[in-house]
Each structure stands twice: as C-alpha cells, then as structure tokens.
Amino acid sequence: ERGGFKHFMLKEIFEQPRTVGDTIKGYVSRDYLLPFNLRDFRRILILACGTSYHAGLVGSYWMNKYLQTPVEVMYASEFRYADVPVGERDLVIAISQSGETADTRYSALSAKEKGATVLSLVNVMGSALDRESDYTLYTHAGPEIGVAATKTFTSQLAVLYSLAVSHLPDRDRFMEKLSSVPHMMEEVLGEAEQIKKVALKYANRKNMLYLGRYLSYPVALEGALKLKEISYIHAEGYPAGEMKHGPIALIDENMPVLVVVPRDRVYEKVLSNIEEVLTRRGSVISVGFRDDETLTKVSKDLIGVPEVDEDLTPFLTVIPLQLFAYYIADHLGLDVDQPRNLAKTVTVE
Ligand code: M6R
C-alpha cells in the first residue's frame, strides 16, 4: 500500500503533482463556485492549526493582493480565547486536513454562533468540520497517512489560490498558470537524490534556522515544523526581515541557516540577510531558482527549483523542505510516519 516507497510520507510527497493536479481540476471550472462573492464580506478570518495554519498564511498573502478585503490569519487555538470581535459581515475560512481538529472546530462553531459565515476547507468528506460549516470546499488530496502533513498542504494552497483569484475578470489566465504547477513539481521531485545528499550533511546538527520573507515566510515555518516533528531536531522558522531583531544573536559557525529565496519582490532584501549570516560565519543552505548564480556563490548548498511566477513559488519551494526533513529523519532511523508524541488527528483541546 506504500506503493514501493519506504514510508507513507515519502509516497505522499511524491504524489503531490497528481494530488495538486486533481485539486486544481476541481476548481478550474466554475462549478464549485460559492453562492457569494468573497469581496462581499467586511473581512476574512482564516483559522487553522499546524500545517493548515501555514497554508492559511500563504493564502492570506494571495487574498490581500487580489481581493482587497482585509484578511487575518489566526491559530484556531489562539482565536478561541482571544475575544476577537466577529460578526455577520465576516467570513471565517476554517482549514483542516482531518476536519476533526478540536481547536479549529470549536473556533468555527463559536464564530458561526456570532453570526459569521463559515466556509471550511477540509480533506476528509463528512468530517465534523465539514458537517458543522455553512459551506465546504474539499482538497482532493486523497487519504494522508503520514502524521506529517505534506500533500494536503499543497492541495490547500491550490484551493486558496483559486479562491483568491475567483472574482478576477482574467481568472482563467490565473488558473492556467496554476495548472502548470504539477509539471514543475515533478521537476523538483526529480532532484530528490541531490536534496538527500544535501540533507544528510546536516543530519547530526542540533539546531537549524529557517528564513523566508513574503510568501516564503510561511514556507520557512512549514519546513521548520517538518524538521522538528519527524527528526526531533530543533528548528525555528522566522521571517527573514525579523532576523536582525533577535535571532541573529544565535548565528555562528554551528548554526545552519536554510533560506527560502526565490527571485521575487523581496529577493534582494533576503540576499542581504544571507550576507548578514555569512558575516557571522553561519552556513547557508538556500532553496531558490535553479539557475541563480548569485545564490550559488553565497550558499554552501543550493537546492534549485524551476523558475516560476512569484505567486506560485510556495508550491515548489516547500517540496525540498519536506524531503530535507524526511531524509534526515529516515537517516536517523526514526519512525517517520508515526513520530513520538504526535497523532494524525488532534481531537483534544
Ligand atoms: O487536520 P488538521 O489540518 O486540522 O491538523 C492540524 C495540525 O494538527 C497538523 O497540521 C499538524 O501540525 C501536522 N502534524 C503537521 O505536519
């Protein structure tokens, strides 16, 4: 059932071109369309936990850019006790792979009680959140067995992107661009052996810092979460621009810094963060565009992905981070699919 793969997680990472493709197919036509326009709401509040929260963060950047409706993202576990004013003119988007996460469900229910419209984004049809929401959209990723979420993250991205552009007059053009993603994901997966080689150099480290800015910031958070949960190596994801406000104190020759740095609007800024790391003798592993000569010069290791429109970079840059964590955990002989202390579905508060 693992289809020749050593672990479900690896199988699920490799399934992504297909699962993202299947999800896009569900949203290319307008059939799924909701009976409301996202722009009709006063504000959009995205609630989720863990990896689903990271997908929500990426989605918020797309929505801010294309919808011009204020969008906020909050951990569902924080929202519940935070007295956030919510009302009838708010749309709550609750994101959950399982649709059973207690914090996400109860947050959505309380928002609904206060009059908000709840749209959920789930992978499991018929799950509690699916039943409890006003509307549901599905991520057509198929069952995810590995405790570490991988393919559901990229499917959540596909739905969120489709939503963010759904009202645009040239929506079809955006969806066409999105449709080119699965093929490029294949290309990234084709580099798995090289990614493994890079990863194994860092398998014995105790700490790592992951940096990214703009759309790559949530990707950095997601990469660090993957490394923590399956390899038990302490990894911290941070917005690259915030490094100088504290974490820079951690950098010395013992601190590997993984930087997600595609050529996008903040590229130059992130390059100067890389310089700051180098000045303090930190070693830089960068995930960027594969033909990037500048990056090659400043990085100890560069993991390249195909060049793509900046909007779509998270689909590609997250894959090397998933594989990086996987290969390290497997090398350390750990139980990749069932890491200690974790459950696939967290139904306790
Ligand atoms: O089923 P959900 O998407 O609601 O789960 C949320 C988190 O528990 C989940 O993403 C968790 O962080 C994963 N283990 C991450 O890999």
Tab-separated table of C-alpha atoms and ligand atoms in Angstrom:
chain	number	residue	atom	x	y	z
A	1	GLU	CA	0.000	0.000	0.000
A	2	ARG	CA	3.044	2.241	0.264
A	3	GLY	CA	3.465	1.714	-3.476
A	4	GLY	CA	7.127	0.733	-3.231
A	5	PHE	CA	8.022	3.698	-1.026
A	6	LYS	CA	9.700	3.128	2.321
A	7	HIS	CA	7.246	5.347	4.164
A	8	PHE	CA	3.825	6.841	3.586
A	9	MET	CA	5.327	10.282	3.997
A	10	LEU	CA	7.687	9.761	1.078
A	11	LYS	CA	4.880	8.323	-1.042
A	12	GLU	CA	2.696	11.304	-0.191
A	13	ILE	CA	5.446	13.791	-1.040
A	14	PHE	CA	5.829	12.134	-4.430
A	15	GLU	CA	2.073	12.097	-5.026
A	16	GLN	CA	1.889	15.877	-4.996
A	17	PRO	CA	1.941	16.557	-8.741
A	18	ARG	CA	-1.117	14.321	-9.019
A	19	THR	CA	-2.943	15.493	-5.888
A	20	VAL	CA	-2.385	19.162	-6.711
A	21	GLY	CA	-3.486	18.410	-10.279
A	22	ASP	CA	-6.659	16.697	-9.009
A	23	THR	CA	-7.394	19.607	-6.702
A	24	ILE	CA	-6.898	22.162	-9.472
A	25	LYS	CA	-9.263	20.171	-11.711
A	26	GLY	CA	-11.945	20.589	-9.069
A	27	TYR	CA	-11.567	24.366	-9.161
A	28	VAL	CA	-10.767	25.197	-12.778
A	29	SER	CA	-14.384	25.074	-13.803
A	30	ARG	CA	-16.698	27.462	-12.035
A	31	ASP	CA	-18.975	24.642	-10.856
A	32	TYR	CA	-17.705	24.754	-7.315
A	33	LEU	CA	-18.486	28.413	-7.089
A	34	LEU	CA	-19.867	29.629	-3.840
A	35	PRO	CA	-23.218	31.419	-3.651
A	36	PHE	CA	-21.410	34.561	-2.510
A	37	ASN	CA	-18.525	36.705	-3.560
A	38	LEU	CA	-15.579	36.817	-1.187
A	39	ARG	CA	-15.496	40.562	-1.669
A	40	ASP	CA	-18.951	40.919	-0.131
A	41	PHE	CA	-17.514	40.431	3.336
A	42	ARG	CA	-16.117	43.102	5.584
A	43	ARG	CA	-13.210	40.876	6.436
A	44	ILE	CA	-11.932	37.353	6.064
A	45	LEU	CA	-10.609	35.490	9.075
A	46	ILE	CA	-8.636	32.317	8.430
A	47	LEU	CA	-8.466	29.861	11.347
A	48	ALA	CA	-6.366	26.707	11.441
A	49	CYS	CA	-3.643	24.803	13.302
A	50	GLY	CA	-0.204	23.464	12.384
A	51	THR	CA	0.450	22.939	8.706
A	52	SER	CA	-3.070	24.065	7.805
A	53	TYR	CA	-2.275	27.382	9.505
A	54	HIS	CA	0.815	27.749	7.317
A	55	ALA	CA	-1.318	27.164	4.221
A	56	GLY	CA	-3.717	29.791	5.545
A	57	LEU	CA	-0.856	32.269	5.898
A	58	VAL	CA	0.163	31.748	2.269
A	59	GLY	CA	-3.493	32.143	1.291
A	60	SER	CA	-3.715	35.428	3.177
A	61	TYR	CA	-0.949	36.972	1.066
A	62	TRP	CA	-2.773	35.969	-2.128
A	63	MET	CA	-6.080	37.252	-0.806
A	64	ASN	CA	-4.629	40.549	0.353
A	65	LYS	CA	-3.144	41.001	-3.099
A	66	TYR	CA	-6.181	40.108	-5.188
A	67	LEU	CA	-9.269	40.672	-3.052
A	68	GLN	CA	-8.546	43.936	-1.326
A	69	THR	CA	-10.581	42.703	1.603
A	70	PRO	CA	-8.785	42.705	4.955
A	71	VAL	CA	-7.616	39.188	5.701
A	72	GLU	CA	-6.392	37.920	9.048
A	73	VAL	CA	-4.966	34.552	9.934
A	74	MET	CA	-5.011	33.183	13.460
A	75	TYR	CA	-4.169	29.929	15.135
A	76	ALA	CA	-7.546	28.427	15.969
A	77	SER	CA	-6.156	27.572	19.392
A	78	GLU	CA	-5.496	31.283	20.000
A	79	PHE	CA	-8.727	32.531	18.496
A	80	ARG	CA	-10.849	30.574	20.952
A	81	TYR	CA	-9.829	32.549	23.993
A	82	ALA	CA	-8.871	35.860	22.436
A	83	ASP	CA	-12.108	37.868	22.404
A	84	VAL	CA	-11.790	38.561	18.687
A	85	PRO	CA	-14.808	40.562	17.549
A	86	VAL	CA	-16.606	38.578	14.858
A	87	GLY	CA	-19.964	39.266	13.297
A	88	GLU	CA	-22.324	38.861	10.418
A	89	ARG	CA	-20.201	40.604	7.871
A	90	ASP	CA	-17.225	38.309	8.439
A	91	LEU	CA	-16.262	35.218	6.511
A	92	VAL	CA	-14.383	32.621	8.530
A	93	ILE	CA	-12.335	30.182	6.493
A	94	ALA	CA	-11.535	27.179	8.691
A	95	ILE	CA	-8.785	24.988	7.253
A	96	SER	CA	-8.269	21.424	8.439
A	97	GLN	CA	-6.999	18.315	6.702
A	98	SER	CA	-8.837	15.968	9.043
A	99	GLY	CA	-11.820	18.194	9.720
A	100	GLU	CA	-11.658	16.866	13.294
A	101	THR	CA	-9.146	19.194	14.979
A	102	ALA	CA	-10.880	20.313	18.165
A	103	ASP	CA	-9.464	23.834	18.253
A	104	THR	CA	-10.446	24.509	14.650
A	105	ARG	CA	-13.928	23.024	15.034
A	106	TYR	CA	-14.784	24.912	18.197
A	107	SER	CA	-13.445	28.183	16.822
A	108	ALA	CA	-15.559	27.782	13.704
A	109	LEU	CA	-18.613	26.926	15.779
A	110	SER	CA	-18.199	29.951	18.005
A	111	ALA	CA	-17.717	32.265	15.016
A	112	LYS	CA	-20.839	30.780	13.469
A	113	GLU	CA	-22.778	31.395	16.644
A	114	LYS	CA	-21.753	35.047	16.486
A	115	GLY	CA	-23.208	35.315	13.004
A	116	ALA	CA	-20.159	34.825	10.782
A	117	THR	CA	-20.386	32.698	7.647
A	118	VAL	CA	-18.154	29.642	7.985
A	119	LEU	CA	-16.508	28.188	4.936
A	120	SER	CA	-14.384	25.156	5.686
A	121	LEU	CA	-11.582	23.701	3.667
A	122	VAL	CA	-11.189	20.018	4.516
A	123	ASN	CA	-9.671	16.880	3.050
A	124	VAL	CA	-11.997	14.411	4.753
A	125	MET	CA	-15.513	14.466	3.411
A	126	GLY	CA	-18.173	14.037	6.085
A	127	SER	CA	-15.790	15.064	8.877
A	128	ALA	CA	-17.147	17.042	11.824
A	129	LEU	CA	-15.973	20.404	10.495
A	130	ASP	CA	-17.449	19.590	7.099
A	131	ARG	CA	-20.837	18.952	8.727
A	132	GLU	CA	-20.677	21.927	11.056
A	133	SER	CA	-19.805	24.581	8.448
A	134	ASP	CA	-22.109	26.647	6.262
A	135	TYR	CA	-20.099	25.734	3.164
A	136	THR	CA	-17.258	23.316	2.474
A	137	LEU	CA	-14.599	23.113	-0.165
A	138	TYR	CA	-12.546	19.920	-0.483
A	139	THR	CA	-8.851	19.427	-1.090
A	140	HIS	CA	-8.822	16.404	-3.342
A	141	ALA	CA	-5.580	15.001	-1.918
A	142	GLY	CA	-6.816	11.517	-1.005
A	143	PRO	CA	-6.139	9.941	2.398
A	144	GLU	CA	-2.986	11.186	4.097
A	145	ILE	CA	-1.470	8.556	6.401
A	146	GLY	CA	1.853	10.094	7.460
A	147	VAL	CA	1.449	12.176	10.593
A	148	ALA	CA	3.465	14.932	8.933
A	149	ALA	CA	1.146	16.759	6.556
A	150	THR	CA	2.620	17.125	3.061
A	151	LYS	CA	0.302	16.616	0.123
A	152	THR	CA	-2.638	18.172	1.929
A	153	PHE	CA	-0.617	21.383	2.374
A	154	THR	CA	-0.076	21.837	-1.358
A	155	SER	CA	-3.713	20.959	-2.100
A	156	GLN	CA	-4.854	23.539	0.438
A	157	LEU	CA	-2.655	26.047	-1.385
A	158	ALA	CA	-4.311	25.169	-4.691
A	159	VAL	CA	-7.797	25.825	-3.278
A	160	LEU	CA	-6.752	29.061	-1.560
A	161	TYR	CA	-5.158	30.388	-4.721
A	162	SER	CA	-8.287	29.503	-6.716
A	163	LEU	CA	-10.384	31.366	-4.173
A	164	ALA	CA	-8.136	34.430	-4.148
A	165	VAL	CA	-8.432	34.875	-7.917
A	166	SER	CA	-12.020	33.653	-8.292
A	167	HIS	CA	-13.526	37.104	-8.813
A	168	LEU	CA	-10.925	38.447	-11.256
A	169	PRO	CA	-12.049	39.158	-14.815
A	170	ASP	CA	-8.987	37.315	-16.122
A	171	ARG	CA	-9.361	34.455	-13.678
A	172	ASP	CA	-8.896	31.878	-16.436
A	173	ARG	CA	-5.424	33.178	-17.103
A	174	PHE	CA	-4.511	32.756	-13.418
A	175	MET	CA	-5.955	29.266	-13.341
A	176	GLU	CA	-3.966	28.389	-16.429
A	177	LYS	CA	-0.802	29.469	-14.656
A	178	LEU	CA	-1.786	27.377	-11.663
A	179	SER	CA	-2.304	24.401	-13.959
A	180	SER	CA	1.362	24.478	-14.915
A	181	VAL	CA	2.392	23.821	-11.306
A	182	PRO	CA	2.082	19.985	-11.170
A	183	HIS	CA	4.526	19.588	-14.031
A	184	MET	CA	7.055	21.822	-12.287
A	185	MET	CA	6.559	19.896	-9.045
A	186	GLU	CA	7.617	16.761	-10.968
A	187	GLU	CA	10.825	18.520	-11.878
A	188	VAL	CA	11.540	19.340	-8.238
A	189	LEU	CA	10.905	15.729	-7.238
A	190	GLY	CA	13.369	14.699	-9.938
A	191	GLU	CA	16.055	16.322	-7.759
A	192	ALA	CA	15.283	14.134	-4.736
A	193	GLU	CA	18.681	12.412	-4.748
A	194	GLN	CA	20.530	15.713	-4.737
A	195	ILE	CA	18.277	17.012	-1.950
A	196	LYS	CA	19.034	13.851	0.029
A	197	LYS	CA	22.775	14.445	-0.328
A	198	VAL	CA	22.435	17.974	0.976
A	199	ALA	CA	20.123	16.896	3.819
A	200	LEU	CA	22.434	14.188	5.113
A	201	LYS	CA	25.204	16.718	5.667
A	202	TYR	CA	23.008	18.295	8.349
A	203	ALA	CA	21.599	15.150	9.969
A	204	ASN	CA	23.732	15.496	13.081
A	205	ARG	CA	23.008	19.131	13.806
A	206	LYS	CA	21.108	20.084	16.927
A	207	ASN	CA	19.595	23.352	15.694
A	208	MET	CA	18.594	24.992	12.466
A	209	LEU	CA	17.121	28.311	11.481
A	210	TYR	CA	14.712	28.587	8.527
A	211	LEU	CA	14.206	32.003	6.975
A	212	GLY	CA	11.890	33.360	4.311
A	213	ARG	CA	10.060	36.551	3.547
A	214	TYR	CA	6.681	37.350	1.950
A	215	LEU	CA	5.245	34.097	0.527
A	216	SER	CA	8.380	32.221	1.542
A	217	TYR	CA	7.902	33.091	5.208
A	218	PRO	CA	5.088	30.536	5.742
A	219	VAL	CA	7.141	28.072	3.688
A	220	ALA	CA	10.041	28.544	6.120
A	221	LEU	CA	7.672	27.936	9.050
A	222	GLU	CA	6.388	24.800	7.378
A	223	GLY	CA	9.884	23.492	6.645
A	224	ALA	CA	10.925	24.024	10.262
A	225	LEU	CA	7.786	22.278	11.525
A	226	LYS	CA	8.509	19.267	9.291
A	227	LEU	CA	12.076	19.007	10.591
A	228	LYS	CA	11.010	19.309	14.248
A	229	GLU	CA	8.214	16.825	14.140
A	230	ILE	CA	9.897	13.938	12.373
A	231	SER	CA	13.632	14.374	13.044
A	232	TYR	CA	13.372	15.946	16.530
A	233	ILE	CA	15.998	18.492	15.526
A	234	HIS	CA	15.203	21.893	16.920
A	235	ALA	CA	14.319	24.136	14.002
A	236	GLU	CA	12.961	27.620	14.112
A	237	GLY	CA	11.144	29.271	11.235
A	238	TYR	CA	11.405	33.058	11.157
A	239	PRO	CA	10.563	35.951	8.850
A	240	ALA	CA	13.904	36.859	7.242
A	241	GLY	CA	13.382	40.558	7.883
A	242	GLU	CA	12.976	39.934	11.609
A	243	MET	CA	16.334	38.211	11.987
A	244	LYS	CA	18.077	41.426	12.926
A	245	HIS	CA	15.597	41.948	15.756
A	246	GLY	CA	16.852	38.997	17.768
A	247	PRO	CA	17.640	35.640	16.189
A	248	ILE	CA	20.811	36.995	14.586
A	249	ALA	CA	22.372	36.586	18.034
A	250	LEU	CA	22.153	32.823	17.539
A	251	ILE	CA	24.246	32.757	14.408
A	252	ASP	CA	27.755	31.324	14.454
A	253	GLU	CA	29.558	28.539	12.623
A	254	ASN	CA	27.353	25.956	14.346
A	255	MET	CA	24.063	27.314	13.106
A	256	PRO	CA	22.963	26.166	9.657
A	257	VAL	CA	20.502	28.598	8.146
A	258	LEU	CA	18.123	27.389	5.472
A	259	VAL	CA	16.879	30.323	3.414
A	260	VAL	CA	13.915	30.122	1.059
A	261	VAL	CA	14.800	32.692	-1.544
A	262	PRO	CA	13.125	32.538	-4.960
A	263	ARG	CA	13.616	35.547	-7.234
A	264	ASP	CA	10.572	37.508	-6.121
A	265	ARG	CA	9.822	41.041	-4.891
A	266	VAL	CA	11.911	40.574	-1.722
A	267	TYR	CA	14.803	38.692	-3.309
A	268	GLU	CA	17.376	41.472	-2.893
A	269	LYS	CA	16.347	42.022	0.710
A	270	VAL	CA	16.741	38.360	1.546
A	271	LEU	CA	20.128	38.279	-0.188
A	272	SER	CA	21.297	40.917	2.263
A	273	ASN	CA	20.039	38.742	5.127
A	274	ILE	CA	22.194	35.958	3.679
A	275	GLU	CA	25.183	38.318	3.752
A	276	GLU	CA	24.480	39.015	7.422
A	277	VAL	CA	24.512	35.281	8.131
A	278	LEU	CA	27.767	34.811	6.240
A	279	THR	CA	29.441	37.668	8.119
A	280	ARG	CA	28.726	35.735	11.315
A	281	ARG	CA	30.117	32.543	9.787
A	282	GLY	CA	26.769	30.774	9.606
A	283	SER	CA	26.373	28.306	6.749
A	284	VAL	CA	23.626	28.943	4.245
A	285	ILE	CA	21.547	26.324	2.502
A	286	SER	CA	19.340	28.080	0.034
A	287	VAL	CA	16.223	26.981	-1.770
A	288	GLY	CA	15.818	29.233	-4.789
A	289	PHE	CA	15.622	29.237	-8.575
A	290	ARG	CA	17.932	26.686	-10.081
A	291	ASP	CA	19.814	28.985	-12.443
A	292	ASP	CA	20.577	31.550	-9.772
A	293	GLU	CA	24.301	32.226	-9.969
A	294	THR	CA	24.326	34.813	-7.211
A	295	LEU	CA	22.791	32.301	-4.835
A	296	THR	CA	25.249	29.613	-5.895
A	297	LYS	CA	28.077	31.925	-4.868
A	298	VAL	CA	26.769	32.742	-1.409
A	299	SER	CA	25.386	29.334	-0.436
A	300	LYS	CA	27.130	26.313	0.934
A	301	ASP	CA	24.370	24.320	-0.737
A	302	LEU	CA	21.755	25.464	-3.223
A	303	ILE	CA	18.646	23.440	-3.897
A	304	GLY	CA	17.177	24.718	-7.136
A	305	VAL	CA	13.573	24.725	-8.280
A	306	PRO	CA	12.277	25.791	-11.706
A	307	GLU	CA	11.673	29.480	-12.199
A	308	VAL	CA	8.029	30.344	-11.699
A	309	ASP	CA	5.755	33.365	-11.204
A	310	GLU	CA	6.320	34.658	-7.652
A	311	ASP	CA	2.743	33.849	-6.624
A	312	LEU	CA	3.296	30.172	-7.197
A	313	THR	CA	6.712	29.742	-5.574
A	314	PRO	CA	5.392	28.073	-2.366
A	315	PHE	CA	4.176	25.040	-4.340
A	316	LEU	CA	7.732	24.379	-5.474
A	317	THR	CA	9.909	25.577	-2.605
A	318	VAL	CA	8.093	23.544	0.035
A	319	ILE	CA	8.958	20.220	-1.621
A	320	PRO	CA	12.731	20.352	-0.957
A	321	LEU	CA	11.918	21.224	2.670
A	322	GLN	CA	9.614	18.222	3.032
A	323	LEU	CA	12.262	15.958	1.511
A	324	PHE	CA	15.040	17.529	3.584
A	325	ALA	CA	13.184	16.644	6.801
A	326	TYR	CA	12.249	13.206	5.517
A	327	TYR	CA	15.757	12.141	4.544
A	328	ILE	CA	17.245	13.328	7.824
A	329	ALA	CA	14.609	11.543	9.928
A	330	ASP	CA	14.985	8.355	7.932
A	331	HIS	CA	18.777	8.526	8.177
A	332	LEU	CA	18.446	8.833	11.954
A	333	GLY	CA	16.334	5.673	11.946
A	334	LEU	CA	13.247	7.400	13.295
A	335	ASP	CA	9.635	6.409	12.873
A	336	VAL	CA	8.853	8.889	10.125
A	337	ASP	CA	5.174	8.101	9.723
A	338	GLN	CA	4.405	7.996	13.431
A	339	PRO	CA	6.666	10.426	15.241
A	340	ARG	CA	6.746	10.285	19.020
A	341	ASN	CA	4.119	12.211	20.985
A	342	LEU	CA	2.082	13.061	17.881
A	343	ALA	CA	-1.237	11.887	16.499
A	344	LYS	CA	-2.575	12.425	12.997
A	345	THR	CA	-5.717	13.959	14.359
A	346	VAL	CA	-5.728	16.160	17.435
A	347	THR	CA	-9.207	15.940	18.893
A	348	VAL	CA	-8.244	17.302	22.291
A	349	GLU	CA	-8.036	20.987	23.020
B	1	M6R	O1	-6.161	18.011	10.437
B	1	M6R	P1	-5.656	19.430	10.602
B	1	M6R	O2	-5.221	20.051	9.337
B	1	M6R	O3	-6.654	20.300	11.328
B	1	M6R	O4	-4.390	19.290	11.546
B	1	M6R	C1	-3.727	20.424	12.030
B	1	M6R	C2	-2.413	20.048	12.660
B	1	M6R	O5	-2.607	19.192	13.750
B	1	M6R	C3	-1.467	19.382	11.667
B	1	M6R	O6	-1.246	20.163	10.529
B	1	M6R	C4	-0.119	19.062	12.322
B	1	M6R	O7	0.558	20.241	12.621
B	1	M6R	C5	0.704	18.162	11.402
B	1	M6R	N1	1.279	17.078	12.136
B	1	M6R	C6	1.783	18.919	10.670
B	1	M6R	O8	2.587	18.101	9.910
